[in-house]
């Protein structure tokens, strides 16, 4: 865990991604999901840590919860800046996710919560890996915001197998894991679209321009998600494990081989 504080007070309220309100809103919309979601991930894993006898995995659980707690804190501050600039209330934006979590806590078993966490962790890990592989993803972004997103992406890569291994050690099935990813894919897509619409509501940008630019940025020839389909599909394999994809670019970034400034 790296207990970092990012100096983003001034820049987070701007169109920090190359001056584009659409690309900026796309990343900000993702950030708005994180604090509530990451607390859910921590809680889901903690419910099973008492049954983990492997000392290595127990240590990894502690690292996972610490990293996610810092992510939640930094993105909470980030989101407050973004919402204030857009005339929004953070808690109002988070309500749909909080409501979904309350429903799951009432109607679904802890192992199902953990399966959802495993699926979310897989998506964040492969999105993070794509961010390192595809230079266009953060090209033109303000250096301070780029540093925050690369830090978050690296740590998601580092702990991407923790929830998966806890799930396996706790009797999780392949079928439940597969169903969880389908649900999570729908949830993330819906939350992302809703958050982007709220962030851009008062920007006087045509709906056509918003989605044309967003789709081009995400799915274009050099899009942010280039190369993501195969690792996404691999999750449905019975024998899948997160470290089947070693995230070599993230490892090189961590060591400083990519020529980027690093935080220790």
PDB file of C-alpha atoms in Angstrom:
ATOM      1  CA  UNK A   1       0.000   0.000   0.000  1.00  0.00           C
ATOM      2  CA  UNK A   2       1.162   3.506  -0.871  1.00  0.00           C
ATOM      3  CA  UNK A   3      -0.426   6.131   1.377  1.00  0.00           C
ATOM      4  CA  UNK A   4      -0.391   8.959  -1.149  1.00  0.00           C
ATOM      5  CA  UNK A   5      -2.095  12.319  -1.421  1.00  0.00           C
ATOM      6  CA  UNK A   6      -2.520  13.844  -4.878  1.00  0.00           C
ATOM      7  CA  UNK A   7      -2.428  17.592  -5.427  1.00  0.00           C
ATOM      8  CA  UNK A   8      -5.405  17.823  -7.801  1.00  0.00           C
ATOM      9  CA  UNK A   9      -7.580  20.518  -6.198  1.00  0.00           C
ATOM     10  CA  UNK A  10      -7.212  22.969  -9.079  1.00  0.00           C
ATOM     11  CA  UNK A  11      -6.872  20.660 -12.043  1.00  0.00           C
ATOM     12  CA  UNK A  12      -9.656  18.127 -11.266  1.00  0.00           C
ATOM     13  CA  UNK A  13     -12.340  20.777 -11.837  1.00  0.00           C
ATOM     14  CA  UNK A  14     -11.068  21.508 -15.362  1.00  0.00           C
ATOM     15  CA  UNK A  15     -11.314  19.626 -18.664  1.00  0.00           C
ATOM     16  CA  UNK A  16      -8.065  17.971 -17.656  1.00  0.00           C
ATOM     17  CA  UNK A  17      -7.976  15.317 -20.380  1.00  0.00           C
ATOM     18  CA  UNK A  18      -6.578  17.250 -23.337  1.00  0.00           C
ATOM     19  CA  UNK A  19      -9.192  19.977 -22.972  1.00  0.00           C
ATOM     20  CA  UNK A  20     -11.929  17.504 -23.929  1.00  0.00           C
ATOM     21  CA  UNK A  21     -15.038  17.648 -21.718  1.00  0.00           C
ATOM     22  CA  UNK A  22     -16.127  14.239 -23.039  1.00  0.00           C
ATOM     23  CA  UNK A  23     -12.895  12.339 -22.315  1.00  0.00           C
ATOM     24  CA  UNK A  24     -12.634  14.120 -18.969  1.00  0.00           C
ATOM     25  CA  UNK A  25     -16.226  13.190 -18.092  1.00  0.00           C
ATOM     26  CA  UNK A  26     -15.563   9.568 -19.039  1.00  0.00           C
ATOM     27  CA  UNK A  27     -12.781   9.252 -16.470  1.00  0.00           C
ATOM     28  CA  UNK A  28     -14.635  11.338 -13.892  1.00  0.00           C
ATOM     29  CA  UNK A  29     -17.715   9.127 -14.338  1.00  0.00           C
ATOM     30  CA  UNK A  30     -15.590   6.074 -13.543  1.00  0.00           C
ATOM     31  CA  UNK A  31     -14.147   7.780 -10.483  1.00  0.00           C
ATOM     32  CA  UNK A  32     -17.637   8.499  -9.161  1.00  0.00           C
ATOM     33  CA  UNK A  33     -18.219   4.739  -8.862  1.00  0.00           C
ATOM     34  CA  UNK A  34     -15.094   3.981  -6.875  1.00  0.00           C
ATOM     35  CA  UNK A  35     -15.478   5.031  -3.215  1.00  0.00           C
ATOM     36  CA  UNK A  36     -18.747   3.172  -2.594  1.00  0.00           C
ATOM     37  CA  UNK A  37     -17.696   0.221  -4.736  1.00  0.00           C
ATOM     38  CA  UNK A  38     -14.304  -0.182  -3.133  1.00  0.00           C
ATOM     39  CA  UNK A  39     -15.803  -0.181   0.358  1.00  0.00           C
ATOM     40  CA  UNK A  40     -18.120  -2.960  -0.817  1.00  0.00           C
ATOM     41  CA  UNK A  41     -15.104  -4.910  -2.105  1.00  0.00           C
ATOM     42  CA  UNK A  42     -13.294  -4.527   1.215  1.00  0.00           C
ATOM     43  CA  UNK A  43     -16.353  -5.643   3.188  1.00  0.00           C
ATOM     44  CA  UNK A  44     -16.966  -8.608   0.882  1.00  0.00           C
ATOM     45  CA  UNK A  45     -13.421  -9.939   1.250  1.00  0.00           C
ATOM     46  CA  UNK A  46     -13.251  -9.295   4.994  1.00  0.00           C
ATOM     47  CA  UNK A  47     -16.246 -11.557   5.604  1.00  0.00           C
ATOM     48  CA  UNK A  48     -14.133 -14.534   4.524  1.00  0.00           C
ATOM     49  CA  UNK A  49     -10.693 -13.711   5.893  1.00  0.00           C
ATOM     50  CA  UNK A  50     -11.316 -15.693   9.096  1.00  0.00           C
ATOM     51  CA  UNK A  51     -11.461 -18.905   7.068  1.00  0.00           C
ATOM     52  CA  UNK A  52      -8.203 -18.273   5.186  1.00  0.00           C
ATOM     53  CA  UNK A  53      -5.348 -20.394   6.566  1.00  0.00           C
ATOM     54  CA  UNK A  54      -2.708 -19.585   3.940  1.00  0.00           C
ATOM     55  CA  UNK A  55      -0.419 -16.949   5.527  1.00  0.00           C
ATOM     56  CA  UNK A  56       0.539 -15.521   2.119  1.00  0.00           C
ATOM     57  CA  UNK A  57      -3.074 -14.971   1.125  1.00  0.00           C
ATOM     58  CA  UNK A  58      -3.851 -13.526   4.565  1.00  0.00           C
ATOM     59  CA  UNK A  59      -1.061 -11.007   4.035  1.00  0.00           C
ATOM     60  CA  UNK A  60      -2.362 -10.199   0.562  1.00  0.00           C
ATOM     61  CA  UNK A  61      -5.828  -9.551   2.010  1.00  0.00           C
ATOM     62  CA  UNK A  62      -4.333  -6.947   4.346  1.00  0.00           C
ATOM     63  CA  UNK A  63      -2.548  -5.312   1.417  1.00  0.00           C
ATOM     64  CA  UNK A  64      -5.713  -5.414  -0.694  1.00  0.00           C
ATOM     65  CA  UNK A  65      -7.860  -3.736   1.961  1.00  0.00           C
ATOM     66  CA  UNK A  66      -5.223  -1.067   2.622  1.00  0.00           C
ATOM     67  CA  UNK A  67      -4.803  -0.240  -1.066  1.00  0.00           C
ATOM     68  CA  UNK A  68      -8.555  -0.066  -1.647  1.00  0.00           C
ATOM     69  CA  UNK A  69      -9.033   2.153   1.407  1.00  0.00           C
ATOM     70  CA  UNK A  70      -6.530   4.696   0.064  1.00  0.00           C
ATOM     71  CA  UNK A  71      -8.136   4.527  -3.394  1.00  0.00           C
ATOM     72  CA  UNK A  72     -11.513   5.264  -1.820  1.00  0.00           C
ATOM     73  CA  UNK A  73     -10.138   8.222   0.117  1.00  0.00           C
ATOM     74  CA  UNK A  74      -8.354   9.824  -2.837  1.00  0.00           C
ATOM     75  CA  UNK A  75     -11.269   9.310  -5.226  1.00  0.00           C
ATOM     76  CA  UNK A  76     -13.700  10.669  -2.644  1.00  0.00           C
ATOM     77  CA  UNK A  77     -11.717  13.919  -2.600  1.00  0.00           C
ATOM     78  CA  UNK A  78     -11.433  13.872  -6.397  1.00  0.00           C
ATOM     79  CA  UNK A  79     -15.199  13.321  -6.740  1.00  0.00           C
ATOM     80  CA  UNK A  80     -16.082  16.155  -4.383  1.00  0.00           C
ATOM     81  CA  UNK A  81     -14.084  18.564  -6.561  1.00  0.00           C
ATOM     82  CA  UNK A  82     -15.680  17.270  -9.771  1.00  0.00           C
ATOM     83  CA  UNK A  83     -19.226  17.367  -8.382  1.00  0.00           C
ATOM     84  CA  UNK A  84     -18.813  20.847  -6.942  1.00  0.00           C
ATOM     85  CA  UNK A  85     -17.694  22.114 -10.356  1.00  0.00           C
ATOM     86  CA  UNK A  86     -20.671  20.427 -12.037  1.00  0.00           C
ATOM     87  CA  UNK A  87     -23.213  21.596  -9.449  1.00  0.00           C
ATOM     88  CA  UNK A  88     -23.843  18.050  -8.227  1.00  0.00           C
ATOM     89  CA  UNK A  89     -23.967  16.405  -4.818  1.00  0.00           C
ATOM     90  CA  UNK A  90     -21.678  13.393  -4.413  1.00  0.00           C
ATOM     91  CA  UNK A  91     -24.152  11.461  -2.280  1.00  0.00           C
ATOM     92  CA  UNK A  92     -26.924  11.989  -4.827  1.00  0.00           C
ATOM     93  CA  UNK A  93     -24.695  10.641  -7.589  1.00  0.00           C
ATOM     94  CA  UNK A  94     -23.821   7.593  -5.480  1.00  0.00           C
ATOM     95  CA  UNK A  95     -27.430   6.785  -4.528  1.00  0.00           C
ATOM     96  CA  UNK A  96     -28.108   4.200  -7.276  1.00  0.00           C
ATOM     97  CA  UNK A  97     -25.006   2.198  -6.334  1.00  0.00           C
ATOM     98  CA  UNK A  98     -25.720   2.449  -2.606  1.00  0.00           C
ATOM     99  CA  UNK A  99     -29.284   1.298  -3.218  1.00  0.00           C
ATOM    100  CA  UNK A 100     -28.056  -1.692  -5.235  1.00  0.00           C
ATOM    101  CA  UNK A 101     -25.620  -2.660  -2.483  1.00  0.00           C
ATOM    102  CA  UNK A 102     -28.316  -2.424   0.206  1.00  0.00           C
ATOM    103  CA  UNK A 103     -30.525  -4.700  -1.884  1.00  0.00           C
ATOM    104  CA  UNK A 104     -27.692  -7.218  -2.315  1.00  0.00           C
ATOM    105  CA  UNK A 105     -26.936  -7.216   1.414  1.00  0.00           C
ATOM    106  CA  UNK A 106     -30.587  -7.989   2.127  1.00  0.00           C
ATOM    107  CA  UNK A 107     -31.272 -10.557  -0.596  1.00  0.00           C
ATOM    108  CA  UNK A 108     -27.928 -12.137  -1.537  1.00  0.00           C
ATOM    109  CA  UNK A 109     -25.469 -14.326   0.358  1.00  0.00           C
ATOM    110  CA  UNK A 110     -21.937 -13.211   1.284  1.00  0.00           C
ATOM    111  CA  UNK A 111     -20.415 -15.600  -1.277  1.00  0.00           C
ATOM    112  CA  UNK A 112     -22.450 -13.884  -3.987  1.00  0.00           C
ATOM    113  CA  UNK A 113     -21.120 -10.511  -2.796  1.00  0.00           C
ATOM    114  CA  UNK A 114     -17.613 -11.939  -3.090  1.00  0.00           C
ATOM    115  CA  UNK A 115     -18.332 -13.233  -6.611  1.00  0.00           C
ATOM    116  CA  UNK A 116     -19.401  -9.725  -7.625  1.00  0.00           C
ATOM    117  CA  UNK A 117     -16.193  -8.355  -6.130  1.00  0.00           C
ATOM    118  CA  UNK A 118     -14.157 -10.890  -8.108  1.00  0.00           C
ATOM    119  CA  UNK A 119     -15.887  -9.777 -11.309  1.00  0.00           C
ATOM    120  CA  UNK A 120     -15.405  -6.064 -10.586  1.00  0.00           C
ATOM    121  CA  UNK A 121     -11.751  -6.661  -9.751  1.00  0.00           C
ATOM    122  CA  UNK A 122     -11.284  -8.470 -13.056  1.00  0.00           C
ATOM    123  CA  UNK A 123     -12.777  -5.576 -15.007  1.00  0.00           C
ATOM    124  CA  UNK A 124     -10.722  -2.946 -13.193  1.00  0.00           C
ATOM    125  CA  UNK A 125      -7.580  -5.017 -13.701  1.00  0.00           C
ATOM    126  CA  UNK A 126      -8.033  -5.451 -17.460  1.00  0.00           C
ATOM    127  CA  UNK A 127      -9.042  -1.796 -17.841  1.00  0.00           C
ATOM    128  CA  UNK A 128      -5.891  -0.834 -15.958  1.00  0.00           C
ATOM    129  CA  UNK A 129      -3.769  -3.070 -18.147  1.00  0.00           C
ATOM    130  CA  UNK A 130      -5.313  -1.508 -21.258  1.00  0.00           C
ATOM    131  CA  UNK A 131      -4.461   1.923 -19.863  1.00  0.00           C
ATOM    132  CA  UNK A 132      -0.798   0.928 -19.669  1.00  0.00           C
ATOM    133  CA  UNK A 133      -0.755  -0.766 -23.087  1.00  0.00           C
ATOM    134  CA  UNK A 134      -2.667   1.867 -25.078  1.00  0.00           C
ATOM    135  CA  UNK A 135      -0.837   5.188 -24.987  1.00  0.00           C
ATOM    136  CA  UNK A 136      -3.864   7.024 -26.362  1.00  0.00           C
ATOM    137  CA  UNK A 137      -5.830   6.341 -23.161  1.00  0.00           C
ATOM    138  CA  UNK A 138      -4.089   9.091 -21.175  1.00  0.00           C
ATOM    139  CA  UNK A 139      -2.468  11.003 -24.045  1.00  0.00           C
ATOM    140  CA  UNK A 140      -2.941  14.716 -23.432  1.00  0.00           C
ATOM    141  CA  UNK A 141      -4.033  14.262 -19.819  1.00  0.00           C
ATOM    142  CA  UNK A 142      -2.768  16.695 -17.188  1.00  0.00           C
ATOM    143  CA  UNK A 143       0.339  15.163 -15.510  1.00  0.00           C
ATOM    144  CA  UNK A 144      -1.178  15.256 -12.015  1.00  0.00           C
ATOM    145  CA  UNK A 145      -4.332  13.464 -13.116  1.00  0.00           C
ATOM    146  CA  UNK A 146      -2.317  11.013 -15.188  1.00  0.00           C
ATOM    147  CA  UNK A 147      -0.226  10.178 -12.142  1.00  0.00           C
ATOM    148  CA  UNK A 148      -3.332   9.509 -10.037  1.00  0.00           C
ATOM    149  CA  UNK A 149      -4.858   7.190 -12.629  1.00  0.00           C
ATOM    150  CA  UNK A 150      -1.605   5.310 -13.254  1.00  0.00           C
ATOM    151  CA  UNK A 151      -1.114   4.829  -9.503  1.00  0.00           C
ATOM    152  CA  UNK A 152      -4.630   3.469  -9.161  1.00  0.00           C
ATOM    153  CA  UNK A 153      -4.208   1.244 -12.207  1.00  0.00           C
ATOM    154  CA  UNK A 154      -0.934  -0.186 -10.965  1.00  0.00           C
ATOM    155  CA  UNK A 155      -2.351  -1.092  -7.562  1.00  0.00           C
ATOM    156  CA  UNK A 156      -5.418  -2.679  -9.149  1.00  0.00           C
ATOM    157  CA  UNK A 157      -3.000  -4.781 -11.167  1.00  0.00           C
ATOM    158  CA  UNK A 158      -0.979  -5.713  -8.088  1.00  0.00           C
ATOM    159  CA  UNK A 159      -3.942  -7.035  -6.084  1.00  0.00           C
ATOM    160  CA  UNK A 160      -6.065  -8.343  -8.959  1.00  0.00           C
ATOM    161  CA  UNK A 161      -5.952 -11.986  -7.789  1.00  0.00           C
ATOM    162  CA  UNK A 162      -6.690 -11.471  -4.084  1.00  0.00           C
ATOM    163  CA  UNK A 163     -10.495 -11.569  -4.153  1.00  0.00           C
ATOM    164  CA  UNK A 164     -10.332 -14.355  -6.758  1.00  0.00           C
ATOM    165  CA  UNK A 165      -8.131 -16.509  -4.507  1.00  0.00           C
ATOM    166  CA  UNK A 166     -10.290 -15.829  -1.444  1.00  0.00           C
ATOM    167  CA  UNK A 167     -13.340 -16.818  -3.501  1.00  0.00           C
ATOM    168  CA  UNK A 168     -11.698 -20.081  -4.576  1.00  0.00           C
ATOM    169  CA  UNK A 169     -10.585 -20.887  -1.037  1.00  0.00           C
ATOM    170  CA  UNK A 170     -14.125 -20.220   0.229  1.00  0.00           C
ATOM    171  CA  UNK A 171     -15.912 -22.644  -2.077  1.00  0.00           C
ATOM    172  CA  UNK A 172     -16.886 -20.290  -4.884  1.00  0.00           C
ATOM    173  CA  UNK A 173     -18.129 -21.963  -8.058  1.00  0.00           C
ATOM    174  CA  UNK A 174     -17.276 -21.271 -11.682  1.00  0.00           C
ATOM    175  CA  UNK A 175     -20.943 -20.807 -12.577  1.00  0.00           C
ATOM    176  CA  UNK A 176     -21.509 -18.105  -9.981  1.00  0.00           C
ATOM    177  CA  UNK A 177     -18.301 -16.361 -11.050  1.00  0.00           C
ATOM    178  CA  UNK A 178     -19.424 -16.310 -14.677  1.00  0.00           C
ATOM    179  CA  UNK A 179     -22.879 -14.965 -13.853  1.00  0.00           C
ATOM    180  CA  UNK A 180     -21.324 -12.251 -11.706  1.00  0.00           C
ATOM    181  CA  UNK A 181     -19.271 -10.889 -14.612  1.00  0.00           C
ATOM    182  CA  UNK A 182     -22.344 -10.619 -16.821  1.00  0.00           C
ATOM    183  CA  UNK A 183     -24.169  -8.635 -14.121  1.00  0.00           C
ATOM    184  CA  UNK A 184     -21.152  -6.461 -13.364  1.00  0.00           C
ATOM    185  CA  UNK A 185     -20.604  -5.642 -17.051  1.00  0.00           C
ATOM    186  CA  UNK A 186     -24.186  -4.397 -17.294  1.00  0.00           C
ATOM    187  CA  UNK A 187     -23.898  -2.433 -14.031  1.00  0.00           C
ATOM    188  CA  UNK A 188     -20.666  -0.668 -14.962  1.00  0.00           C
ATOM    189  CA  UNK A 189     -21.971   0.274 -18.404  1.00  0.00           C
ATOM    190  CA  UNK A 190     -25.202   1.649 -16.956  1.00  0.00           C
ATOM    191  CA  UNK A 191     -23.446   3.547 -14.153  1.00  0.00           C
ATOM    192  CA  UNK A 192     -20.896   5.014 -16.555  1.00  0.00           C
ATOM    193  CA  UNK A 193     -23.546   6.310 -18.958  1.00  0.00           C
ATOM    194  CA  UNK A 194     -25.651   7.764 -16.140  1.00  0.00           C
ATOM    195  CA  UNK A 195     -22.697   9.528 -14.541  1.00  0.00           C
ATOM    196  CA  UNK A 196     -21.483  10.962 -17.837  1.00  0.00           C
ATOM    197  CA  UNK A 197     -24.928  12.320 -18.627  1.00  0.00           C
ATOM    198  CA  UNK A 198     -25.122  14.047 -15.245  1.00  0.00           C
ATOM    199  CA  UNK A 199     -21.636  15.524 -15.527  1.00  0.00           C
ATOM    200  CA  UNK A 200     -22.264  16.894 -19.030  1.00  0.00           C
ATOM    201  CA  UNK A 201     -25.897  17.935 -18.566  1.00  0.00           C
ATOM    202  CA  UNK A 202     -25.153  21.655 -18.359  1.00  0.00           C
ATOM    203  CA  UNK A 203     -22.244  21.783 -20.800  1.00  0.00           C
ATOM    204  CA  UNK A 204     -24.350  22.531 -23.905  1.00  0.00           C
ATOM    205  CA  UNK A 205     -22.752  19.733 -25.890  1.00  0.00           C
ATOM    206  CA  UNK A 206     -24.953  17.812 -28.301  1.00  0.00           C
ATOM    207  CA  UNK A 207     -25.773  14.215 -27.410  1.00  0.00           C
ATOM    208  CA  UNK A 208     -24.482  13.146 -30.819  1.00  0.00           C
ATOM    209  CA  UNK A 209     -21.091  14.780 -30.219  1.00  0.00           C
ATOM    210  CA  UNK A 210     -20.798  13.278 -26.741  1.00  0.00           C
ATOM    211  CA  UNK A 211     -21.360   9.691 -27.811  1.00  0.00           C
ATOM    212  CA  UNK A 212     -19.479  10.010 -31.104  1.00  0.00           C
ATOM    213  CA  UNK A 213     -16.382  11.195 -29.274  1.00  0.00           C
ATOM    214  CA  UNK A 214     -16.825   8.718 -26.417  1.00  0.00           C
ATOM    215  CA  UNK A 215     -17.247   5.731 -28.734  1.00  0.00           C
ATOM    216  CA  UNK A 216     -14.323   6.820 -30.881  1.00  0.00           C
ATOM    217  CA  UNK A 217     -12.106   7.222 -27.840  1.00  0.00           C
ATOM    218  CA  UNK A 218     -13.105   3.857 -26.388  1.00  0.00           C
ATOM    219  CA  UNK A 219     -13.557   1.651 -29.452  1.00  0.00           C
ATOM    220  CA  UNK A 220     -11.641   3.430 -32.231  1.00  0.00           C
ATOM    221  CA  UNK A 221      -8.573   2.166 -34.066  1.00  0.00           C
ATOM    222  CA  UNK A 222      -6.331   3.295 -31.207  1.00  0.00           C
ATOM    223  CA  UNK A 223      -9.097   3.154 -28.627  1.00  0.00           C
ATOM    224  CA  UNK A 224      -8.716   2.899 -24.885  1.00  0.00           C
ATOM    225  CA  UNK A 225     -10.139  -0.645 -24.841  1.00  0.00           C
ATOM    226  CA  UNK A 226      -8.012  -2.025 -27.658  1.00  0.00           C
ATOM    227  CA  UNK A 227      -6.967  -5.582 -26.791  1.00  0.00           C
ATOM    228  CA  UNK A 228      -9.392  -5.981 -23.905  1.00  0.00           C
ATOM    229  CA  UNK A 229     -11.762  -8.526 -25.457  1.00  0.00           C
ATOM    230  CA  UNK A 230      -9.526 -11.593 -25.018  1.00  0.00           C
ATOM    231  CA  UNK A 231      -8.759 -11.106 -21.299  1.00  0.00           C
ATOM    232  CA  UNK A 232     -12.453 -10.334 -20.754  1.00  0.00           C
ATOM    233  CA  UNK A 233     -13.474 -13.613 -22.411  1.00  0.00           C
ATOM    234  CA  UNK A 234     -10.811 -15.581 -20.551  1.00  0.00           C
ATOM    235  CA  UNK A 235     -12.625 -14.935 -17.275  1.00  0.00           C
ATOM    236  CA  UNK A 236     -15.325 -17.369 -18.431  1.00  0.00           C
ATOM    237  CA  UNK A 237     -12.823 -20.232 -18.805  1.00  0.00           C
ATOM    238  CA  UNK A 238     -13.132 -22.859 -16.069  1.00  0.00           C
ATOM    239  CA  UNK A 239      -9.354 -22.852 -15.513  1.00  0.00           C
ATOM    240  CA  UNK A 240      -8.968 -19.058 -15.532  1.00  0.00           C
ATOM    241  CA  UNK A 241      -6.748 -17.268 -13.018  1.00  0.00           C
ATOM    242  CA  UNK A 242      -6.034 -13.487 -13.020  1.00  0.00           C
ATOM    243  CA  UNK A 243      -2.297 -14.027 -13.261  1.00  0.00           C
ATOM    244  CA  UNK A 244      -2.765 -15.783 -16.603  1.00  0.00           C
ATOM    245  CA  UNK A 245      -2.327 -12.157 -17.771  1.00  0.00           C
ATOM    246  CA  UNK A 246       0.930 -10.880 -16.216  1.00  0.00           C
ATOM    247  CA  UNK A 247       0.460  -7.139 -16.936  1.00  0.00           C
ATOM    248  CA  UNK A 248       4.058  -6.695 -18.021  1.00  0.00           C
ATOM    249  CA  UNK A 249       3.723  -2.980 -18.874  1.00  0.00           C
ATOM    250  CA  UNK A 250       2.458  -2.207 -15.366  1.00  0.00           C
ATOM    251  CA  UNK A 251       5.421  -4.080 -13.914  1.00  0.00           C
ATOM    252  CA  UNK A 252       7.813  -2.065 -16.103  1.00  0.00           C
ATOM    253  CA  UNK A 253       6.083   1.153 -15.064  1.00  0.00           C
ATOM    254  CA  UNK A 254       6.468   0.219 -11.409  1.00  0.00           C
ATOM    255  CA  UNK A 255      10.205  -0.276 -11.877  1.00  0.00           C
ATOM    256  CA  UNK A 256      10.556   3.040 -13.698  1.00  0.00           C
ATOM    257  CA  UNK A 257      11.536   1.443 -17.011  1.00  0.00           C
ATOM    258  CA  UNK A 258       8.872   3.440 -18.847  1.00  0.00           C
ATOM    259  CA  UNK A 259      10.583   6.707 -17.984  1.00  0.00           C
ATOM    260  CA  UNK A 260       7.639   7.949 -15.896  1.00  0.00           C
ATOM    261  CA  UNK A 261       8.009   9.562 -12.474  1.00  0.00           C
ATOM    262  CA  UNK A 262       7.195   7.082  -9.739  1.00  0.00           C
ATOM    263  CA  UNK A 263       6.009   7.401  -6.176  1.00  0.00           C
ATOM    264  CA  UNK A 264       7.540   5.311  -3.390  1.00  0.00           C
TER     265      UNK A 264
END
